[in-house]
Amino acid sequence: MKNALILSALLAFGPVCFAQQTEKYPLGNYEELTDTKPHDSEEVWNKMKTPTEFSWGITDIRYKKLDVPDVKKTTRLQTKAWKGERINAQAVLWTKNDLEEATITVSELKNGSSVIPASAITTNFVRYVMTDELNKDRKGGCGHRENKAEWDSSVVADVLDIVKIQDIKARTTQPIWLNVWVPSDARAGKYKGTLTVSGKNFQAMNLQFEVNVLNRTLPAPQDWAFHLDLWQNPYSVARYYQVPLWSKEHFDAMRPIMKMLANAGQRAITTSIMHKPWAGQTEDHYDSMVTRIKKIDGTWVYDYAVFDKWVEFMMNEVGIKYLISCYTMIPWALSFDYFDQATNRVQFIEAKPGDAEYADYWGSFLKDFSRHLRAKGWFEKTAISMDERPMEAMREAIKVIKQADPEFKITLAGNYHPEIQSDLYYLSIPYGHKFPEDVKAERERKGQISTVYTCCSEAFPNTFTFSDPAEAPWTALHAIAGGYDGYLRWAVNSWTADPLRDSRFRTWAAGDTYSIYPGPRSSIRFERLVEGIQDCEKVRILRSDLKGSKLDKLNKAVSMFTPEGLSETQKSAAEMVNELNELLNSL
Amino acid sequence: MKNALILSALLAFGPVCFAQQTEKYPLGNYEELTDTKPHDSEEVWNKMKTPTEFSWGITDIRYKKLDVPDVKKTTRLQTKAWKGERINAQAVLWTKNDLEEATITVSELKNGSSVIPASAITTNFVRYVMTDELNKDRKGGCGHRENKAEWDSSVVADVLDIVKIQDIKARTTQPIWLNVWVPSDARAGKYKGTLTVSGKNFQAMNLQFEVNVLNRTLPAPQDWAFHLDLWQNPYSVARYYQVPLWSKEHFDAMRPIMKMLANAGQRAITTSIMHKPWAGQTEDHYDSMVTRIKKIDGTWVYDYAVFDKWVEFMMNEVGIKYLISCYTMIPWALSFDYFDQATNRVQFIEAKPGDAEYADYWGSFLKDFSRHLRAKGWFEKTAISMDERPMEAMREAIKVIKQADPEFKITLAGNYHPEIQSDLYYLSIPYGHKFPEDVKAERERKGQISTVYTCCSEAFPNTFTFSDPAEAPWTALHAIAGGYDGYLRWAVNSWTADPLRDSRFRTWAAGDTYSIYPGPRSSIRFERLVEGIQDCEKVRILRSDLKGSKLDKLNKAVSMFTPEGLSETQKSAAEMVNELNELLNSL
């Protein structure tokens, strides 16, 4: 068993072999940035009675790297899980000595003759990434922050590393993340196992853990009802992995990243149908997945090789196949690209919705696109997607779409506008905004999707690298508390220049642009978000199962995950999430 | 008759109507730049006995704009011409008063009942353009000259304007160019006509001229044997005329320019099969006329819409159809463009002849190009063209060409290299270089073309805007004197930023990059070059007609048009050309 784990640990080094890897873009081990914050002195550390301590911690805390952790030492952890659920736990190791070649192993989990195999368990050294802070007014994280010196920066625990052997320096804390994905066919009962840290120059240390598998089953992620939409950025992957866009190597690099998303219940494939749909706001701009050529006779030629390859990959290899979101007909900069045969150059048309040139550029494309999508059998899954723009522009764009093919689905991530909401197959509105109840019901009846999004605007809840970990599940629970069908976030892997070491970006609070790291490496934020989505599914299932006071109790608890509920309960996100968790496992 | 001419004068303003014309790129009338050189004072001008003088001059002189011309006043000009020949003459008008709305008219030419119609005669006001000078060592005009202040500049007579009504300022000289294209079916004999300048505030003035049409016939330009190759630049035309590349308006603008070339006996169509074959050395860089797309599956797709449209235009509408020169497989910067579907961008492959990537880029293209050319019926007319590059690079390029299709024709404008000359269907070598006699004979036997070129290197002979006008015909005559099949010049309309007013360029002596002006307007240089090519044709015809001492006399006279002959005769280019002209019209 242990040998098998070490083998898989070695295999985890596989990505190191990707072509052209440089220290600039590490895929294997790497040095973290230095934390320059005040921290526990050598004297404090030297007070440790045993040179190295190992204990269960909690998943709500980002343990500080250079401080002796405030942990009530426990070597036994008791958790509950539904069949098919993934549960998280966090252990903490801290040491006043250097530990060489530390590595983590787990045993299989046993309940009599029943076994949850070790392959269902993931362990990670938690790594530290540079973060910053909210805006000075504490009201959110939007706006430019090019001058890093103006922002209070520190390293925080977030990255769940895939490198399985680590030297642990003297006088540091090393959290360890544990995730158990309970097989959906596991028998109910209490399973016991052991988490072990061993190494070259120290005695192996064990922690015991127990998973009480309940007699309820969480469906597989592809069967979840929660409409999750975290926007993917294939361009970041090509840059970071130093592989040609849309090459086999590129898809090899994206596959495990996108599978993480599929396993989180991701519904939509993010596609870009023009150059820089968001004016290149991310470190790696999106480009057009549609080849658009203007011939010298003035006719347009379209080729969908990139679009098709990406969509087919996501559908067939990754398993995300509910929706194809196509961005965007109304970019922030109204400039539309095409390869111009006459000049042998990529040229841009400057035109706004309502202009004849805009209608020609998009109308011609959408007609051909509709034909292509129908031939592929994808038309029903595809939506022309917009971000919030002035109402008149959106109306003109919708007019062009409907002229090209009145059956095209349309989506918007933006404010709720009664004037156009009925045209929007999928509408995601900002945190704090609400659908009128009758409209929400009508949309539901018509099969239209109505979700909520957060971005840089929210001080709480958010998934910045400095956000409290429990804000991630709180956000998901808010979606069902607010009566939305799901949750949208505009970026899940729009990596910064040096994403493993530094989550700060030229705009917005750190971590805004990604919660999956290169490798791929998950994060405390991502795992806890998945936990929240699982909770939403549990709520959905329990609601259809329960009646009377139990149902009331559930609904009451869920309803607290709103701005109003938050101030009413006066609890922290962690407290609310933990209490709901407990409730969901007891009803 | 006069009314008809005035109508055609008005029609000549037609191009003014081209869309988006701005003062930046005048097509109609325009102000010349100021000549800051010392010139005849008001006092000198005031010595004129009659306020305005009008006389025949000669075509060997660029009359100065602000000086009283040194002209032996004559009102009667006697010239000789073959049937089908174009002959030039220059008249000079100078005035101490302002002349308003001057315009030129010509009568038809009469010989009893025989008539050469006025439509066979072109007249132009000669306009002044800014020029500079040879390099300081007087050895040529190559090299950078960004700082115009370092170069002695002045305005010189060169442009043959198409604007037919001019105000002529007091104390200026206004040369007038006359060209008679004798119809090939004209009866021999002396034809007489009148050149008239008239205007609003002065008495019309007449000059008489007589063309003695000889009983010899010059063939039409398309039947000339002289291999003329002046490289065309369609990109300059699109920029100057402010029309979209390869649009109807672009071809409308190019048609009269390219017809001037066809009428000069141009043989080759200049095509560019890549981005910046000459590293963008001209004001308007050449771009690829081939659309080259790299699909994400690694395959190449080629589209020839631009190439085909340009070649078909030149062949079918202009009448240049002997050779299609394709530049270039060995550009000065070894960087090769393609539209990359993956990145939605024009990308460049950096590869040198001999590299696998070079062979892939070109080999793949040339195979498809061969297929396309054969389908079009153009394969036999098409050549893959190079400029002088290192021998090893040329050999590797030739290898790639022959691998793609061993029957591809190959051309080079560069030094004579015995190692590769036999591979070169068309080889143009620099002025002063010679083909070994046996090689030249062998090439002729094999139907290979062997010509000579001049560029910025030559102090003499050249066609800079400050060169003596007779250097143009001297250059053509040198080609046959040196035993070459023709003449090549790398640019005929690679216009400067402001070509009508300023022929100076950031590299090379002024006028190096063009001899046809926008409008199109011909130039003293271009007309005199055509004269030289006509002389070459006359030599060819006379050589096949004459025997004995007359032939010897002809050959002796022609043989002087070499660097050696030049120093032997101690004559000026003008004297040599005029004497040969006289001889060609008397044998």
PDB file of C-alpha atoms in Angstrom, chain A residues 287-517:
ATOM      1  CA  ASP A 287      -8.346  35.264 -28.325  1.00  0.00           C
ATOM      2  CA  SER A 288     -10.872  34.240 -30.927  1.00  0.00           C
ATOM      3  CA  MET A 289     -11.548  30.523 -31.146  1.00  0.00           C
ATOM      4  CA  VAL A 290     -13.185  31.263 -34.477  1.00  0.00           C
ATOM      5  CA  THR A 291     -11.046  31.856 -37.541  1.00  0.00           C
ATOM      6  CA  ARG A 292     -12.619  34.758 -39.372  1.00  0.00           C
ATOM      7  CA  ILE A 293     -11.270  35.705 -42.770  1.00  0.00           C
ATOM      8  CA  LYS A 294     -12.377  38.581 -44.950  1.00  0.00           C
ATOM      9  CA  LYS A 295     -11.600  37.666 -48.535  1.00  0.00           C
ATOM     10  CA  ILE A 296     -10.711  40.334 -51.070  1.00  0.00           C
ATOM     11  CA  ASP A 297     -14.100  39.950 -52.694  1.00  0.00           C
ATOM     12  CA  GLY A 298     -15.647  41.121 -49.402  1.00  0.00           C
ATOM     13  CA  THR A 299     -17.040  37.723 -48.411  1.00  0.00           C
ATOM     14  CA  TRP A 300     -16.443  36.236 -44.982  1.00  0.00           C
ATOM     15  CA  VAL A 301     -15.014  32.790 -44.402  1.00  0.00           C
ATOM     16  CA  TYR A 302     -15.263  31.141 -40.981  1.00  0.00           C
ATOM     17  CA  ASP A 303     -13.413  28.137 -39.654  1.00  0.00           C
ATOM     18  CA  TYR A 304     -14.277  26.478 -36.371  1.00  0.00           C
ATOM     19  CA  ALA A 305     -11.322  24.128 -35.917  1.00  0.00           C
ATOM     20  CA  VAL A 306     -10.226  25.698 -32.614  1.00  0.00           C
ATOM     21  CA  PHE A 307     -13.755  26.134 -31.276  1.00  0.00           C
ATOM     22  CA  ASP A 308     -14.682  22.589 -32.191  1.00  0.00           C
ATOM     23  CA  LYS A 309     -11.532  21.067 -30.732  1.00  0.00           C
ATOM     24  CA  TRP A 310     -11.957  22.908 -27.435  1.00  0.00           C
ATOM     25  CA  VAL A 311     -15.673  22.142 -27.148  1.00  0.00           C
ATOM     26  CA  GLU A 312     -15.215  18.494 -28.114  1.00  0.00           C
ATOM     27  CA  PHE A 313     -12.411  18.171 -25.595  1.00  0.00           C
ATOM     28  CA  MET A 314     -14.547  19.645 -22.837  1.00  0.00           C
ATOM     29  CA  MET A 315     -17.558  17.544 -23.738  1.00  0.00           C
ATOM     30  CA  ASN A 316     -15.985  14.228 -24.578  1.00  0.00           C
ATOM     31  CA  GLU A 317     -12.774  14.106 -22.589  1.00  0.00           C
ATOM     32  CA  VAL A 318     -13.690  16.242 -19.600  1.00  0.00           C
ATOM     33  CA  GLY A 319     -17.414  15.721 -19.393  1.00  0.00           C
ATOM     34  CA  ILE A 320     -18.642  19.325 -19.258  1.00  0.00           C
ATOM     35  CA  LYS A 321     -21.446  19.405 -21.771  1.00  0.00           C
ATOM     36  CA  TYR A 322     -24.420  21.380 -20.529  1.00  0.00           C
ATOM     37  CA  LEU A 323     -23.748  24.794 -22.054  1.00  0.00           C
ATOM     38  CA  ILE A 324     -21.354  26.433 -24.517  1.00  0.00           C
ATOM     39  CA  SER A 325     -20.982  30.110 -23.607  1.00  0.00           C
ATOM     40  CA  CYS A 326     -19.711  32.262 -26.476  1.00  0.00           C
ATOM     41  CA  TYR A 327     -18.092  35.567 -25.520  1.00  0.00           C
ATOM     42  CA  THR A 328     -18.835  38.171 -26.682  1.00  0.00           C
ATOM     43  CA  MET A 329     -20.750  40.335 -29.070  1.00  0.00           C
ATOM     44  CA  ILE A 330     -20.395  43.396 -26.848  1.00  0.00           C
ATOM     45  CA  PRO A 331     -16.815  43.551 -25.645  1.00  0.00           C
ATOM     46  CA  TRP A 332     -15.595  46.365 -23.462  1.00  0.00           C
ATOM     47  CA  ALA A 333     -13.609  47.751 -26.376  1.00  0.00           C
ATOM     48  CA  LEU A 334     -15.872  47.777 -29.432  1.00  0.00           C
ATOM     49  CA  SER A 335     -13.214  46.526 -31.791  1.00  0.00           C
ATOM     50  CA  PHE A 336     -13.719  43.334 -33.788  1.00  0.00           C
ATOM     51  CA  ASP A 337     -10.954  41.281 -35.283  1.00  0.00           C
ATOM     52  CA  TYR A 338     -10.627  39.413 -38.555  1.00  0.00           C
ATOM     53  CA  PHE A 339      -7.828  38.212 -40.744  1.00  0.00           C
ATOM     54  CA  ASP A 340      -7.842  40.475 -43.751  1.00  0.00           C
ATOM     55  CA  GLN A 341      -6.706  38.715 -46.886  1.00  0.00           C
ATOM     56  CA  ALA A 342      -5.979  41.973 -48.717  1.00  0.00           C
ATOM     57  CA  THR A 343      -3.476  43.310 -46.212  1.00  0.00           C
ATOM     58  CA  ASN A 344      -2.321  39.890 -44.957  1.00  0.00           C
ATOM     59  CA  ARG A 345      -2.939  41.170 -41.453  1.00  0.00           C
ATOM     60  CA  VAL A 346      -5.332  40.882 -38.544  1.00  0.00           C
ATOM     61  CA  GLN A 347      -7.480  43.976 -38.803  1.00  0.00           C
ATOM     62  CA  PHE A 348     -10.159  45.424 -36.574  1.00  0.00           C
ATOM     63  CA  ILE A 349     -13.562  46.868 -37.307  1.00  0.00           C
ATOM     64  CA  GLU A 350     -14.556  49.616 -34.909  1.00  0.00           C
ATOM     65  CA  ALA A 351     -18.330  49.481 -34.689  1.00  0.00           C
ATOM     66  CA  LYS A 352     -20.977  49.634 -32.017  1.00  0.00           C
ATOM     67  CA  PRO A 353     -24.247  47.759 -31.725  1.00  0.00           C
ATOM     68  CA  GLY A 354     -26.687  49.567 -33.974  1.00  0.00           C
ATOM     69  CA  ASP A 355     -24.100  50.318 -36.651  1.00  0.00           C
ATOM     70  CA  ALA A 356     -24.503  48.690 -40.056  1.00  0.00           C
ATOM     71  CA  GLU A 357     -20.912  47.408 -39.861  1.00  0.00           C
ATOM     72  CA  TYR A 358     -21.660  45.786 -36.510  1.00  0.00           C
ATOM     73  CA  ALA A 359     -24.723  44.083 -37.937  1.00  0.00           C
ATOM     74  CA  ASP A 360     -22.737  42.911 -40.964  1.00  0.00           C
ATOM     75  CA  TYR A 361     -19.801  41.592 -38.931  1.00  0.00           C
ATOM     76  CA  TRP A 362     -21.971  39.736 -36.435  1.00  0.00           C
ATOM     77  CA  GLY A 363     -24.981  38.942 -38.583  1.00  0.00           C
ATOM     78  CA  SER A 364     -22.874  37.253 -41.209  1.00  0.00           C
ATOM     79  CA  PHE A 365     -20.982  35.296 -38.560  1.00  0.00           C
ATOM     80  CA  LEU A 366     -24.018  34.263 -36.525  1.00  0.00           C
ATOM     81  CA  LYS A 367     -25.804  32.878 -39.558  1.00  0.00           C
ATOM     82  CA  ASP A 368     -22.818  30.715 -40.370  1.00  0.00           C
ATOM     83  CA  PHE A 369     -22.294  29.835 -36.717  1.00  0.00           C
ATOM     84  CA  SER A 370     -25.907  28.710 -36.369  1.00  0.00           C
ATOM     85  CA  ARG A 371     -25.478  26.495 -39.427  1.00  0.00           C
ATOM     86  CA  HIS A 372     -22.271  25.043 -37.984  1.00  0.00           C
ATOM     87  CA  LEU A 373     -23.726  24.482 -34.512  1.00  0.00           C
ATOM     88  CA  ARG A 374     -26.794  22.773 -35.909  1.00  0.00           C
ATOM     89  CA  ALA A 375     -24.602  20.522 -38.056  1.00  0.00           C
ATOM     90  CA  LYS A 376     -22.626  19.620 -34.927  1.00  0.00           C
ATOM     91  CA  GLY A 377     -25.796  19.030 -32.929  1.00  0.00           C
ATOM     92  CA  TRP A 378     -24.714  21.724 -30.469  1.00  0.00           C
ATOM     93  CA  PHE A 379     -27.148  24.496 -31.290  1.00  0.00           C
ATOM     94  CA  GLU A 380     -29.418  23.792 -28.318  1.00  0.00           C
ATOM     95  CA  LYS A 381     -26.467  23.880 -25.914  1.00  0.00           C
ATOM     96  CA  THR A 382     -24.933  27.062 -27.232  1.00  0.00           C
ATOM     97  CA  ALA A 383     -25.506  30.597 -26.025  1.00  0.00           C
ATOM     98  CA  ILE A 384     -24.277  33.928 -27.263  1.00  0.00           C
ATOM     99  CA  SER A 385     -22.956  35.459 -24.063  1.00  0.00           C
ATOM    100  CA  MET A 386     -22.611  39.027 -22.923  1.00  0.00           C
ATOM    101  CA  ASP A 387     -21.382  40.933 -19.905  1.00  0.00           C
ATOM    102  CA  GLU A 388     -23.168  43.964 -18.545  1.00  0.00           C
ATOM    103  CA  ARG A 389     -23.274  46.734 -21.158  1.00  0.00           C
ATOM    104  CA  PRO A 390     -25.521  49.746 -21.667  1.00  0.00           C
ATOM    105  CA  MET A 391     -29.132  48.677 -22.222  1.00  0.00           C
ATOM    106  CA  GLU A 392     -29.360  50.141 -25.723  1.00  0.00           C
ATOM    107  CA  ALA A 393     -26.254  48.231 -26.829  1.00  0.00           C
ATOM    108  CA  MET A 394     -27.607  44.981 -25.421  1.00  0.00           C
ATOM    109  CA  ARG A 395     -30.921  45.509 -27.170  1.00  0.00           C
ATOM    110  CA  GLU A 396     -29.196  46.124 -30.497  1.00  0.00           C
ATOM    111  CA  ALA A 397     -27.014  43.048 -30.034  1.00  0.00           C
ATOM    112  CA  ILE A 398     -30.051  40.918 -29.228  1.00  0.00           C
ATOM    113  CA  LYS A 399     -31.710  42.256 -32.369  1.00  0.00           C
ATOM    114  CA  VAL A 400     -28.748  41.143 -34.503  1.00  0.00           C
ATOM    115  CA  ILE A 401     -28.719  37.703 -32.845  1.00  0.00           C
ATOM    116  CA  LYS A 402     -32.431  37.188 -33.410  1.00  0.00           C
ATOM    117  CA  GLN A 403     -32.171  38.343 -37.004  1.00  0.00           C
ATOM    118  CA  ALA A 404     -29.444  35.782 -37.660  1.00  0.00           C
ATOM    119  CA  ASP A 405     -31.327  32.961 -35.956  1.00  0.00           C
ATOM    120  CA  PRO A 406     -34.318  33.670 -33.685  1.00  0.00           C
ATOM    121  CA  GLU A 407     -33.670  30.440 -31.788  1.00  0.00           C
ATOM    122  CA  PHE A 408     -30.222  31.404 -30.538  1.00  0.00           C
ATOM    123  CA  LYS A 409     -29.897  31.243 -26.757  1.00  0.00           C
ATOM    124  CA  ILE A 410     -28.546  34.386 -25.106  1.00  0.00           C
ATOM    125  CA  THR A 411     -26.846  34.839 -21.758  1.00  0.00           C
ATOM    126  CA  LEU A 412     -25.826  37.794 -19.656  1.00  0.00           C
ATOM    127  CA  ALA A 413     -23.668  38.227 -16.608  1.00  0.00           C
ATOM    128  CA  GLY A 414     -24.817  41.607 -15.424  1.00  0.00           C
ATOM    129  CA  ASN A 415     -27.537  43.514 -13.700  1.00  0.00           C
ATOM    130  CA  TYR A 416     -31.162  42.475 -13.738  1.00  0.00           C
ATOM    131  CA  HIS A 417     -32.932  44.400 -16.500  1.00  0.00           C
ATOM    132  CA  PRO A 418     -36.685  43.808 -16.758  1.00  0.00           C
ATOM    133  CA  GLU A 419     -36.586  45.068 -20.377  1.00  0.00           C
ATOM    134  CA  ILE A 420     -34.486  42.182 -21.667  1.00  0.00           C
ATOM    135  CA  GLN A 421     -34.593  39.485 -18.984  1.00  0.00           C
ATOM    136  CA  SER A 422     -37.101  37.372 -20.878  1.00  0.00           C
ATOM    137  CA  ASP A 423     -34.699  37.188 -23.847  1.00  0.00           C
ATOM    138  CA  LEU A 424     -31.968  35.804 -21.621  1.00  0.00           C
ATOM    139  CA  TYR A 425     -31.828  32.033 -21.418  1.00  0.00           C
ATOM    140  CA  TYR A 426     -29.232  32.359 -18.694  1.00  0.00           C
ATOM    141  CA  LEU A 427     -28.919  35.456 -16.554  1.00  0.00           C
ATOM    142  CA  SER A 428     -26.425  35.792 -13.717  1.00  0.00           C
ATOM    143  CA  ILE A 429     -26.875  38.871 -11.541  1.00  0.00           C
ATOM    144  CA  PRO A 430     -24.513  40.335  -8.957  1.00  0.00           C
ATOM    145  CA  TYR A 431     -24.414  39.329  -5.289  1.00  0.00           C
ATOM    146  CA  GLY A 432     -26.998  41.376  -3.386  1.00  0.00           C
ATOM    147  CA  HIS A 433     -29.288  41.776  -6.400  1.00  0.00           C
ATOM    148  CA  LYS A 434     -32.521  39.838  -6.631  1.00  0.00           C
ATOM    149  CA  PHE A 435     -34.874  38.472  -9.217  1.00  0.00           C
ATOM    150  CA  PRO A 436     -38.493  39.501  -8.541  1.00  0.00           C
ATOM    151  CA  GLU A 437     -40.185  36.338  -7.315  1.00  0.00           C
ATOM    152  CA  ASP A 438     -42.711  36.154 -10.144  1.00  0.00           C
ATOM    153  CA  VAL A 439     -39.963  36.659 -12.706  1.00  0.00           C
ATOM    154  CA  LYS A 440     -37.828  33.939 -11.141  1.00  0.00           C
ATOM    155  CA  ALA A 441     -40.803  31.560 -11.182  1.00  0.00           C
ATOM    156  CA  GLU A 442     -41.619  32.434 -14.768  1.00  0.00           C
ATOM    157  CA  ARG A 443     -37.985  31.930 -15.778  1.00  0.00           C
ATOM    158  CA  GLU A 444     -37.947  28.559 -14.048  1.00  0.00           C
ATOM    159  CA  ARG A 445     -41.127  27.552 -15.841  1.00  0.00           C
ATOM    160  CA  LYS A 446     -39.540  28.484 -19.166  1.00  0.00           C
ATOM    161  CA  GLY A 447     -36.385  26.510 -18.359  1.00  0.00           C
ATOM    162  CA  GLN A 448     -34.302  29.669 -18.076  1.00  0.00           C
ATOM    163  CA  ILE A 449     -31.302  29.713 -15.755  1.00  0.00           C
ATOM    164  CA  SER A 450     -31.031  32.421 -13.078  1.00  0.00           C
ATOM    165  CA  THR A 451     -27.835  32.591 -11.040  1.00  0.00           C
ATOM    166  CA  VAL A 452     -25.780  34.942  -8.910  1.00  0.00           C
ATOM    167  CA  TYR A 453     -22.178  36.017  -9.259  1.00  0.00           C
ATOM    168  CA  THR A 454     -19.427  37.535  -7.161  1.00  0.00           C
ATOM    169  CA  CYS A 455     -16.324  39.255  -8.439  1.00  0.00           C
ATOM    170  CA  CYS A 456     -13.900  41.861  -7.086  1.00  0.00           C
ATOM    171  CA  SER A 457     -16.776  43.903  -5.660  1.00  0.00           C
ATOM    172  CA  GLU A 458     -17.474  41.836  -2.587  1.00  0.00           C
ATOM    173  CA  ALA A 459     -15.491  42.310   0.590  1.00  0.00           C
ATOM    174  CA  PHE A 460     -17.577  39.379   1.823  1.00  0.00           C
ATOM    175  CA  PRO A 461     -18.169  36.700   0.725  1.00  0.00           C
ATOM    176  CA  ASN A 462     -15.234  36.171  -1.575  1.00  0.00           C
ATOM    177  CA  THR A 463     -12.449  33.841  -2.578  1.00  0.00           C
ATOM    178  CA  PHE A 464      -9.497  36.151  -2.557  1.00  0.00           C
ATOM    179  CA  THR A 465      -6.371  34.371  -1.319  1.00  0.00           C
ATOM    180  CA  PHE A 466      -6.769  36.261   1.941  1.00  0.00           C
ATOM    181  CA  SER A 467     -10.506  35.534   2.296  1.00  0.00           C
ATOM    182  CA  ASP A 468     -11.579  33.289   5.151  1.00  0.00           C
ATOM    183  CA  PRO A 469     -11.773  29.755   3.747  1.00  0.00           C
ATOM    184  CA  ALA A 470     -15.399  29.375   4.859  1.00  0.00           C
ATOM    185  CA  GLU A 471     -16.467  32.250   2.593  1.00  0.00           C
ATOM    186  CA  ALA A 472     -16.193  29.866  -0.354  1.00  0.00           C
ATOM    187  CA  PRO A 473     -18.871  27.406   0.841  1.00  0.00           C
ATOM    188  CA  TRP A 474     -20.871  30.327   2.247  1.00  0.00           C
ATOM    189  CA  THR A 475     -20.991  31.790  -1.292  1.00  0.00           C
ATOM    190  CA  ALA A 476     -22.373  28.562  -2.717  1.00  0.00           C
ATOM    191  CA  LEU A 477     -24.936  28.284   0.052  1.00  0.00           C
ATOM    192  CA  HIS A 478     -25.917  31.876  -0.528  1.00  0.00           C
ATOM    193  CA  ALA A 479     -26.913  30.931  -4.075  1.00  0.00           C
ATOM    194  CA  ILE A 480     -29.605  28.549  -2.880  1.00  0.00           C
ATOM    195  CA  ALA A 481     -30.524  30.719   0.072  1.00  0.00           C
ATOM    196  CA  GLY A 482     -31.206  33.572  -2.369  1.00  0.00           C
ATOM    197  CA  GLY A 483     -33.259  31.362  -4.639  1.00  0.00           C
ATOM    198  CA  TYR A 484     -30.766  31.352  -7.466  1.00  0.00           C
ATOM    199  CA  ASP A 485     -30.105  28.309  -9.644  1.00  0.00           C
ATOM    200  CA  GLY A 486     -26.373  28.499  -9.178  1.00  0.00           C
ATOM    201  CA  TYR A 487     -23.245  30.571  -9.041  1.00  0.00           C
ATOM    202  CA  LEU A 488     -20.952  32.219 -11.564  1.00  0.00           C
ATOM    203  CA  ARG A 489     -17.423  33.464 -11.200  1.00  0.00           C
ATOM    204  CA  TRP A 490     -15.629  35.098 -14.097  1.00  0.00           C
ATOM    205  CA  ALA A 491     -12.293  33.362 -13.583  1.00  0.00           C
ATOM    206  CA  VAL A 492     -10.996  30.093 -12.237  1.00  0.00           C
ATOM    207  CA  ASN A 493      -7.574  29.814 -13.864  1.00  0.00           C
ATOM    208  CA  SER A 494      -6.691  33.224 -15.269  1.00  0.00           C
ATOM    209  CA  TRP A 495      -3.267  32.959 -13.789  1.00  0.00           C
ATOM    210  CA  THR A 496      -1.035  35.809 -12.733  1.00  0.00           C
ATOM    211  CA  ALA A 497       2.522  36.007 -14.076  1.00  0.00           C
ATOM    212  CA  ASP A 498       3.816  33.759 -11.277  1.00  0.00           C
ATOM    213  CA  PRO A 499       0.655  32.157  -9.934  1.00  0.00           C
ATOM    214  CA  LEU A 500       2.217  29.557  -7.626  1.00  0.00           C
ATOM    215  CA  ARG A 501       4.191  32.140  -5.709  1.00  0.00           C
ATOM    216  CA  ASP A 502       2.296  35.387  -6.118  1.00  0.00           C
ATOM    217  CA  SER A 503      -1.476  35.708  -6.415  1.00  0.00           C
ATOM    218  CA  ARG A 504      -1.376  39.500  -6.593  1.00  0.00           C
ATOM    219  CA  PHE A 505      -2.415  41.077  -9.885  1.00  0.00           C
ATOM    220  CA  ARG A 506      -2.287  44.487 -11.504  1.00  0.00           C
ATOM    221  CA  THR A 507      -6.009  44.814 -10.900  1.00  0.00           C
ATOM    222  CA  TRP A 508      -8.240  43.528  -8.113  1.00  0.00           C
ATOM    223  CA  ALA A 509      -7.453  41.943  -4.774  1.00  0.00           C
ATOM    224  CA  ALA A 510      -5.115  38.943  -4.881  1.00  0.00           C
ATOM    225  CA  GLY A 511      -6.591  35.611  -5.931  1.00  0.00           C
ATOM    226  CA  ASP A 512      -9.528  37.176  -7.748  1.00  0.00           C
ATOM    227  CA  THR A 513      -8.430  35.683 -11.050  1.00  0.00           C
ATOM    228  CA  TYR A 514      -7.903  32.012 -10.102  1.00  0.00           C
ATOM    229  CA  SER A 515      -8.546  29.355  -7.517  1.00  0.00           C
ATOM    230  CA  ILE A 516      -6.932  26.447  -9.374  1.00  0.00           C
ATOM    231  CA  TYR A 517      -3.154  26.641  -9.551  1.00  0.00           C
TER     232      TYR A 517
END
